[in-house]
Short mmCIF file of C-alpha atoms and ligand atoms in Angstrom, two decimals:
data_model
loop_
_atom_site.label_atom_id
_atom_site.label_comp_id
_atom_site.label_asym_id
_atom_site.label_seq_id
_atom_site.Cartn_x
_atom_site.Cartn_y
_atom_site.Cartn_z
CA UNK A 1284 3.09 20.50 -21.34
CA UNK A 1285 -0.06 22.52 -22.14
CA UNK A 1286 -2.31 21.99 -24.80
CA UNK A 1287 -4.63 24.39 -26.37
CA UNK A 1288 -8.07 23.88 -27.71
CA UNK A 1289 -6.85 25.54 -31.10
CA UNK A 1290 -3.77 24.54 -33.20
CA UNK A 1291 -1.76 27.34 -31.41
CA UNK A 1292 -2.36 30.24 -29.08
CA UNK A 1293 -3.03 33.70 -30.28
CA UNK A 1294 -0.36 36.19 -28.69
CA UNK A 1295 -2.87 37.47 -26.44
CA UNK A 1296 -3.34 33.98 -25.07
CA UNK A 1297 0.39 33.04 -24.80
CA UNK A 1298 0.93 36.55 -23.10
CA UNK A 1299 -1.65 35.35 -20.27
CA UNK A 1300 0.04 31.83 -19.86
CA UNK A 1301 3.16 33.20 -19.73
CA UNK A 1302 1.98 35.58 -16.77
CA UNK A 1303 0.55 32.93 -15.15
CA UNK A 1304 3.29 30.33 -15.01
CA UNK A 1305 5.67 33.29 -13.80
CA UNK A 1306 3.73 33.92 -10.71
CA UNK A 1307 4.66 30.42 -10.02
CA UNK A 1308 8.51 31.19 -10.93
CA UNK A 1309 8.09 29.05 -14.25
CA UNK A 1310 8.67 30.15 -18.31
CA UNK A 1311 6.79 28.64 -21.20
CA UNK A 1312 8.44 27.20 -24.13
CA UNK A 1313 6.26 26.80 -27.17
CA UNK A 1314 7.23 23.52 -29.17
CA UNK A 1315 6.09 24.29 -32.93
CA UNK A 1316 4.67 21.53 -35.01
CA UNK A 1317 3.54 21.42 -38.21
CA UNK A 1318 0.12 21.65 -37.62
CA UNK A 1319 -0.07 21.87 -33.82
CA UNK A 1320 1.83 23.90 -31.11
CA UNK A 1321 1.87 22.94 -27.86
CA UNK A 1322 3.64 24.38 -24.98
CA UNK A 1323 6.38 23.06 -22.45
CA UNK A 1324 6.27 24.55 -18.79
CA UNK A 1325 9.95 25.05 -17.91
CA UNK A 1326 10.69 24.50 -14.19
CA UNK A 1327 8.64 23.03 -11.38
CA UNK A 1328 5.26 22.66 -12.78
CA UNK A 1329 4.29 20.84 -10.14
CA UNK A 1330 2.16 23.26 -7.78
CA UNK A 1331 -1.32 22.50 -7.81
CA UNK A 1332 -2.44 26.23 -7.38
CA UNK A 1333 -0.64 26.83 -11.18
CA UNK A 1334 -2.35 23.75 -12.76
CA UNK A 1335 -5.73 24.81 -11.77
CA UNK A 1336 -4.99 28.23 -13.05
CA UNK A 1337 -4.12 26.78 -16.18
CA UNK A 1338 -7.28 24.49 -16.49
CA UNK A 1339 -9.25 27.38 -16.23
CA UNK A 1340 -8.01 29.33 -18.70
CA UNK A 1341 -11.11 29.31 -21.24
CA UNK A 1342 -8.79 28.44 -24.25
CA UNK A 1343 -6.74 25.28 -22.70
CA UNK A 1344 -7.66 22.05 -23.66
CA UNK A 1345 -5.55 20.03 -20.97
CA UNK A 1346 -2.14 20.11 -19.10
CA UNK A 1347 -0.04 17.22 -19.39
CA UNK A 1348 2.09 16.53 -16.84
CA UNK A 1349 5.70 15.59 -17.31
CA UNK A 1350 7.18 16.00 -13.62
CA UNK A 1351 5.70 13.08 -11.03
CA UNK A 1352 3.17 14.20 -8.64
CA UNK A 1353 4.86 11.85 -6.12
CA UNK A 1354 7.75 13.83 -4.79
CA UNK A 1355 8.98 10.80 -2.77
CA UNK A 1356 7.43 7.67 -3.60
CA UNK A 1357 8.16 8.14 -7.42
CA UNK A 1358 10.69 5.60 -9.06
CA UNK A 1359 12.94 8.58 -9.76
CA UNK A 1360 12.86 10.37 -6.94
CA UNK A 1361 15.57 10.75 -4.30
CA UNK A 1362 14.25 7.98 -2.15
CA UNK A 1363 14.33 5.26 -5.14
CA UNK A 1364 17.27 3.56 -3.70
CA UNK A 1365 15.51 3.05 -0.20
CA UNK A 1366 15.31 -0.30 0.76
CA UNK A 1367 13.26 -1.69 3.72
CA UNK A 1368 14.71 -4.65 6.10
CA UNK A 1369 12.47 -6.13 8.51
CA UNK A 1370 13.84 -8.80 10.89
CA UNK A 1371 17.04 -9.21 8.90
CA UNK A 1372 15.29 -9.58 5.57
CA UNK A 1373 15.36 -7.12 2.68
CA UNK A 1374 12.32 -6.40 0.64
CA UNK A 1375 13.43 -7.30 -2.85
CA UNK A 1376 15.86 -9.60 -1.91
CA UNK A 1377 14.12 -12.93 -1.25
CA UNK A 1378 10.16 -13.07 -0.92
CA UNK A 1379 9.12 -11.78 2.36
CA UNK A 1380 5.68 -13.52 3.92
CA UNK A 1381 3.45 -12.14 6.89
CA UNK A 1382 1.48 -14.60 8.27
CA UNK A 1383 -1.03 -15.00 11.39
CA UNK A 1384 -4.53 -14.54 12.49
CA UNK A 1385 -6.80 -12.60 11.17
CA UNK A 1386 -8.10 -11.59 14.63
CA UNK A 1387 -6.34 -12.29 18.07
CA UNK A 1388 -8.86 -13.81 20.44
CA UNK A 1389 -8.32 -12.73 23.77
CA UNK A 1390 -9.58 -14.96 25.69
CA UNK A 1391 -8.22 -17.79 24.35
CA UNK A 1392 -4.32 -16.55 23.47
CA UNK A 1393 -3.15 -19.75 23.07
CA UNK A 1394 -4.49 -20.05 19.58
CA UNK A 1395 -2.75 -16.97 18.78
CA UNK A 1396 0.39 -18.45 20.27
CA UNK A 1397 -0.05 -21.81 18.50
CA UNK A 1398 -0.41 -19.97 15.15
CA UNK A 1399 2.80 -17.25 15.77
CA UNK A 1400 4.81 -20.90 16.06
CA UNK A 1401 3.08 -22.37 13.37
CA UNK A 1402 3.54 -19.42 11.15
CA UNK A 1403 7.10 -19.24 11.73
CA UNK A 1404 7.96 -23.20 10.92
CA UNK A 1405 5.97 -22.17 7.49
CA UNK A 1406 8.71 -19.81 7.06
CA UNK A 1407 7.22 -16.48 7.65
CA UNK A 1408 9.12 -13.72 8.59
CA UNK A 1409 6.87 -11.29 10.22
CA UNK A 1410 3.37 -12.21 12.13
CA UNK A 1411 0.46 -10.84 11.47
CA UNK A 1412 -2.21 -10.66 14.24
CA UNK A 1413 -5.38 -8.04 14.25
CA UNK A 1414 -5.71 -6.24 17.91
CA UNK A 1415 -8.28 -3.71 16.60
CA UNK A 1416 -10.44 -4.93 14.09
CA UNK A 1417 -12.76 -2.72 11.45
CA UNK A 1418 -15.92 -4.79 11.46
CA UNK A 1419 -18.89 -4.08 8.81
CA UNK A 1420 -21.16 -4.50 11.61
CA UNK A 1421 -20.86 -2.75 14.96
CA UNK A 1422 -21.98 -5.56 16.99
CA UNK A 1423 -19.89 -8.20 16.15
CA UNK A 1424 -16.05 -8.45 17.70
CA UNK A 1425 -14.36 -5.26 17.48
CA UNK A 1426 -11.06 -6.32 18.62
CA UNK A 1427 -9.81 -5.92 22.52
CA UNK A 1428 -6.60 -3.73 23.49
CA UNK A 1429 -5.85 -7.08 26.08
CA UNK A 1430 -4.69 -8.27 22.37
CA UNK A 1431 -1.82 -6.21 22.30
CA UNK A 1432 -0.06 -8.08 24.90
CA UNK A 1433 -0.76 -11.14 23.01
CA UNK A 1434 0.63 -10.08 20.21
CA UNK A 1435 3.99 -8.91 21.84
CA UNK A 1436 3.96 -12.16 24.03
CA UNK A 1437 4.20 -13.81 20.56
CA UNK A 1438 6.59 -11.55 19.02
CA UNK A 1439 8.87 -12.62 21.88
CA UNK A 1440 8.37 -16.46 21.72
CA UNK A 1441 9.00 -16.53 17.79
CA UNK A 1442 11.38 -13.68 17.80
CA UNK A 1443 9.67 -12.45 14.78
CA UNK A 1444 8.23 -9.26 14.06
CA UNK A 1445 4.56 -8.26 14.28
CA UNK A 1446 2.09 -6.22 12.27
CA UNK A 1447 -0.90 -5.07 13.45
CA UNK A 1448 -3.62 -2.83 11.99
CA UNK A 1449 -4.46 0.71 13.72
CA UNK A 1450 -7.74 2.38 13.02
CA UNK A 1451 -7.20 5.75 14.90
CA UNK A 1452 -4.16 7.85 15.90
CA UNK A 1453 -5.01 6.72 19.48
CA UNK A 1454 -4.11 3.01 18.33
CA UNK A 1455 -0.64 4.50 16.76
CA UNK A 1456 1.14 5.51 20.17
CA UNK A 1457 -0.29 1.93 21.99
CA UNK A 1458 1.40 0.02 19.19
CA UNK A 1459 4.45 1.81 18.76
CA UNK A 1460 5.12 1.60 22.82
CA UNK A 1461 3.93 -1.86 23.37
CA UNK A 1462 7.10 -2.67 20.39
CA UNK A 1463 5.15 -3.42 16.95
CA UNK A 1464 6.97 -3.39 14.42
CA UNK A 1465 4.37 -2.73 11.41
CA UNK A 1466 1.64 -0.75 11.73
CA UNK A 1467 -0.61 -1.80 9.31
CA UNK A 1468 -3.46 0.75 7.31
CA UNK A 1469 -6.68 -1.09 6.34
CA UNK A 1470 -8.50 -1.21 3.34
CA UNK A 1471 -10.89 1.18 4.92
CA UNK A 1472 -8.43 3.32 6.03
CA UNK A 1473 -6.05 3.53 3.17
CA UNK A 1474 -8.03 7.05 2.23
CA UNK A 1475 -8.08 8.71 5.90
CA UNK A 1476 -5.45 11.45 5.72
CA UNK A 1477 -5.52 12.56 9.11
CA UNK A 1478 -4.51 9.14 9.79
CA UNK A 1479 -2.02 8.61 7.19
CA UNK A 1480 -0.06 12.06 8.41
CA UNK A 1481 -0.33 10.98 11.59
CA UNK A 1482 1.47 7.60 11.11
CA UNK A 1483 3.96 9.52 9.09
CA UNK A 1484 4.86 11.93 11.90
CA UNK A 1485 4.59 9.30 14.65
CA UNK A 1486 6.65 6.91 13.48
CA UNK A 1487 9.31 9.09 11.78
CA UNK A 1488 11.98 8.88 14.59
CA UNK A 1489 11.51 4.87 14.87
CA UNK A 1490 12.58 1.90 12.69
CA UNK A 1491 8.68 1.34 12.04
CA UNK A 1492 7.65 0.09 8.54
CA UNK A 1493 3.93 1.19 7.45
CA UNK A 1494 1.77 -1.76 5.59
CA UNK A 1495 -0.74 0.37 3.39
CA UNK A 1496 -3.64 -1.81 2.10
CA UNK A 1497 -5.03 -0.73 -0.88
CA UNK A 1498 -8.72 0.64 -0.68
CA UNK A 1499 -11.07 -1.70 -2.07
CA UNK A 1500 -13.08 1.62 -3.58
CA UNK A 1501 -9.72 3.19 -4.91
CA UNK A 1502 -9.63 3.76 -8.43
CA UNK A 1503 -6.24 5.03 -10.29
CA UNK A 1504 -3.14 3.71 -8.99
CA UNK A 1505 -2.28 7.57 -8.29
CA UNK A 1506 -4.53 7.50 -5.55
CA UNK A 1507 -3.00 4.52 -3.82
CA UNK A 1508 0.57 6.10 -4.37
CA UNK A 1509 -0.68 9.44 -3.13
CA UNK A 1510 -1.59 7.92 -0.04
CA UNK A 1511 1.75 6.43 0.48
CA UNK A 1512 3.30 9.71 -0.43
CA UNK A 1513 1.12 11.43 2.54
CA UNK A 1514 2.88 8.95 5.01
CA UNK A 1515 6.46 9.80 3.50
CA UNK A 1516 5.90 13.61 3.37
CA UNK A 1517 5.13 13.82 6.97
CA UNK A 1518 8.46 11.87 7.73
CA UNK A 1519 8.37 8.04 7.19
CA UNK A 1520 9.43 6.08 4.05
CA UNK A 1521 9.48 2.61 5.01
CA UNK A 1522 6.18 1.86 3.41
CA UNK A 1523 5.28 -1.19 1.74
CA UNK A 1524 2.14 -1.24 -0.61
CA UNK A 1525 -0.47 -4.09 -0.25
CA UNK A 1526 -3.33 -4.97 -2.57
CA UNK A 1527 -6.08 -6.98 -1.10
CA UNK A 1528 -8.53 -6.94 -3.70
CA UNK A 1529 -11.32 -4.39 -5.09
CA UNK A 1530 -14.82 -4.35 -4.56
CA UNK A 1531 -16.17 -7.42 -5.89
CA UNK A 1532 -16.84 -8.44 -9.52
CA UNK A 1533 -17.20 -11.93 -9.37
CA UNK A 1534 -19.87 -13.82 -7.18
CA UNK A 1535 -17.19 -16.69 -6.25
CA UNK A 1536 -14.88 -14.24 -4.34
CA UNK A 1537 -15.04 -11.81 -1.76
CA UNK A 1538 -13.53 -9.07 -3.54
CA UNK A 1539 -11.98 -8.72 -7.01
CA UNK A 1540 -8.00 -10.04 -7.03
CA UNK A 1541 -6.05 -7.12 -8.03
CA UNK A 1542 -2.64 -8.96 -8.00
CA UNK A 1543 -2.17 -7.85 -11.41
CA UNK A 1544 -1.79 -4.25 -10.75
CA UNK A 1545 1.98 -5.24 -9.24
CA UNK A 1546 3.88 -4.42 -12.70
CA UNK A 1547 1.39 -1.03 -13.35
CA UNK A 1548 2.84 0.20 -9.29
CA UNK A 1549 6.49 -0.62 -10.19
CA UNK A 1550 6.56 1.27 -13.46
CA UNK A 1551 5.50 4.18 -11.07
CA UNK A 1552 6.95 3.68 -7.80
CA UNK A 1553 10.24 2.27 -5.74
CA UNK A 1554 8.04 1.01 -3.06
CA UNK A 1555 7.83 -3.11 -2.51
CA UNK A 1556 4.36 -4.70 -3.10
CA UNK A 1557 3.33 -7.21 -0.81
CA UNK A 1558 -0.11 -8.85 -1.83
CA UNK A 1559 -3.00 -10.11 0.36
CA UNK A 1560 -4.38 -12.87 -1.22
CA UNK A 1561 -6.62 -14.09 2.08
CA UNK A 1562 -8.46 -10.56 1.75
CA UNK A 1563 -8.55 -10.79 -1.92
CA UNK A 1564 -10.56 -13.96 -2.46
CA UNK A 1565 -12.13 -14.28 0.90
CA UNK A 1566 -12.13 -18.15 0.96
CA UNK A 1567 -9.19 -20.41 2.16
CA UNK A 1568 -9.59 -22.71 -1.07
CA UNK A 1569 -8.77 -20.10 -3.38
CA UNK A 1570 -6.04 -18.28 -1.58
CA UNK A 1571 -2.97 -20.41 -2.80
CA UNK A 1572 -3.52 -19.70 -6.26
CA UNK A 1573 -4.38 -16.11 -5.51
CA UNK A 1574 -0.85 -16.29 -3.73
CA UNK A 1575 1.04 -17.77 -6.56
CA UNK A 1576 -0.55 -15.65 -9.18
CA UNK A 1577 0.77 -12.48 -7.05
CA UNK A 1578 4.39 -13.55 -7.30
CA UNK A 1579 3.80 -14.31 -10.69
CA UNK A 1580 2.68 -10.78 -11.34
CA UNK A 1581 6.04 -9.85 -9.39
CA UNK A 1582 4.95 -9.32 -5.89
CA UNK A 1583 8.04 -8.92 -3.24
CA UNK A 1584 6.01 -10.43 -0.56
CA UNK A 1585 2.68 -11.63 0.81
CA UNK A 1586 0.54 -11.04 3.49
CA UNK A 1587 -1.54 -14.28 4.16
CA UNK A 1588 -3.96 -15.48 7.11
CA UNK A 1589 -3.26 -18.68 8.93
CA UNK A 1590 -4.64 -20.06 12.10
CA UNK A 1591 -3.83 -23.26 13.69
CA UNK A 1592 -7.78 -24.32 14.04
CA UNK A 1593 -9.44 -21.85 11.59
CA UNK A 1594 -13.18 -22.77 12.77
CA UNK A 1595 -12.39 -21.81 16.31
CA UNK A 1596 -11.06 -18.23 15.02
CA UNK A 1597 -12.77 -14.74 15.06
CA UNK A 1598 -13.29 -12.07 12.04
CA UNK A 1599 -11.81 -13.78 8.81
CA UNK A 1600 -10.03 -16.70 10.19
CA UNK A 1601 -13.24 -19.23 10.14
CA UNK A 1602 -13.89 -18.57 6.55
CA UNK A 1603 -10.26 -17.49 4.71
CA UNK A 1604 -7.52 -18.91 7.08
CA UNK A 1605 -5.09 -21.33 5.60
CA UNK A 1606 -4.35 -24.07 8.14
CA UNK A 1607 -0.36 -24.01 8.88
CA UNK A 1608 0.42 -27.12 6.73
CA UNK A 1609 -1.53 -25.44 3.51
CA UNK A 1610 0.38 -22.17 4.29
CA UNK A 1611 3.90 -24.05 4.29
CA UNK A 1612 2.98 -25.85 1.26
CA UNK A 1613 2.04 -22.31 -0.28
CA UNK A 1614 4.86 -20.43 0.99
CA UNK A 1615 7.26 -23.17 -0.54
CA UNK A 1616 5.62 -23.11 -4.26
CA UNK A 1617 5.50 -19.26 -3.75
CA UNK A 1618 9.65 -19.25 -3.09
CA UNK A 1619 9.98 -21.37 -6.23
CA UNK A 1620 8.11 -19.27 -8.37
CA UNK A 1621 9.83 -16.35 -6.88
CA UNK A 1622 13.21 -17.62 -7.38
CA UNK A 1623 12.34 -18.41 -11.22
CA UNK A 1624 11.40 -15.05 -11.40
CA UNK A 1625 14.83 -13.63 -9.49
CA UNK A 1626 17.37 -15.76 -11.19
CA UNK A 1627 20.83 -15.51 -9.61
CA UNK A 1628 23.37 -13.16 -11.57
CA UNK A 1629 26.72 -14.63 -12.63
CA UNK A 1630 29.51 -12.87 -12.90
C1 LIG B 1783 -7.36 -7.27 8.02
O1 LIG B 1783 -5.91 -7.67 7.14
O2 LIG B 1783 -7.60 -8.46 8.76
C2 LIG B 1783 -8.00 -6.15 7.07
C3 LIG B 1783 -9.27 -5.89 7.81
O3 LIG B 1783 -7.97 -5.83 6.21
P1 LIG B 1783 -8.56 -5.10 5.06
O4 LIG B 1783 -8.32 -3.54 5.55
O5 LIG B 1783 -7.53 -5.48 3.92
O6 LIG B 1783 -9.64 -5.37 4.80
MN1 LIG B 1784 -8.66 -10.36 8.14
#
C-alpha cells in the first residue's frame, strides 16, 4: 500500500508509480477516500528492489506492506500446517522439554552421563550439552570436539535425542555425522547469515531440527523470524524459535527475560517456541519462575540448563544450572500449567 505525502498523487506522479510497479509485474489500484487517496499494489509486492524504488520517490511518504516478507515462516504460508516431531513428541501437543549441561566437561564425562540420566528421569525429552562454546573471554574453556563422543554416548545410554550448538560451518558436518538430532544456533550467531544458510542447506536432506536462539541484541521481532526464514529458505523447515533473554536492563538478572515475546511471535509465525529461562535470568534461583512465566505466555517448550553437581560444572553450569530435583519440580509445575492452557477438547 502506497501512502503519498500529499492527499493524492498528481496524474504525473501516478504515471511514474505505475511505470515502476509495471517493471515488476504489478499494477496500481487507487483507493479513493473523502480526504485522502491511497494506492494498493496489485501483484507480488515483496520484491525488495521495487519497494526501494518506490521509497526513493520524493512524493511518497511510506509503503505499508500487506504481504508478509516471510514466505515460509509466516503463519499464513504453505508451511503453516508443518509440525515438528522430535523423539516421538510433536511440538504443540505436549510441553517439550530440553535439559542438560551448559558445557560438557571432556575430562569428567561421568558428570554428563549422570546428568543425562537425571534429566531424563526428571521428564526431559531431549538432552542438551555444549561441545563447542561461545565464551566471552578467549582464555576460558572453549569446548572440545572430544565432547561430541560423550554427547552421543549419553544419547545411546538414555535413548533420547540430543542438541548441541554449532558455531561454524565445520561443526555442522561433525555434529550431523555423529548423529546429533538438533543443531543449536546460539544467540551470538543468530544474525550470522552464512552460518544460517549453511545449516539450512546441510540439514535439508536429514531429519534434523534447528533450535534458533534469539540474539541478545535483536530488535524487531521480524529480525528473529527473518533469521529463521534463512534456514527454511535454504532447505530446512524444522525450526524452533528460542527466546533466551535480551541485553540486561535489571541489575539482578543476567539478561532481560523476554518470555512475553511468545504471543507476539505466534501472531506472525507458525514456528514452535521453546523458551530458555536459564540464560534469560542467569541464576538458578530465578530459573523456575521464568520457566513458568514462559509457559504462561504460551511457550511450546523449555530449554533448561541442569547439572548433577553444578559447582563441578563449566561455563554457565555453576551459576545457572538447576539440580535434577529442582528441574523435576519445575517440569512438573510447568506441565500442570501447560495443561491448564491446553484443556482437552471433548466432542
Ligand atoms: C548455551 O545455550 O549454552 C548458550 C551459550 O546460549 P546462548 O547462545 O543463548 O547464549
Ligand atoms: Mn549456557
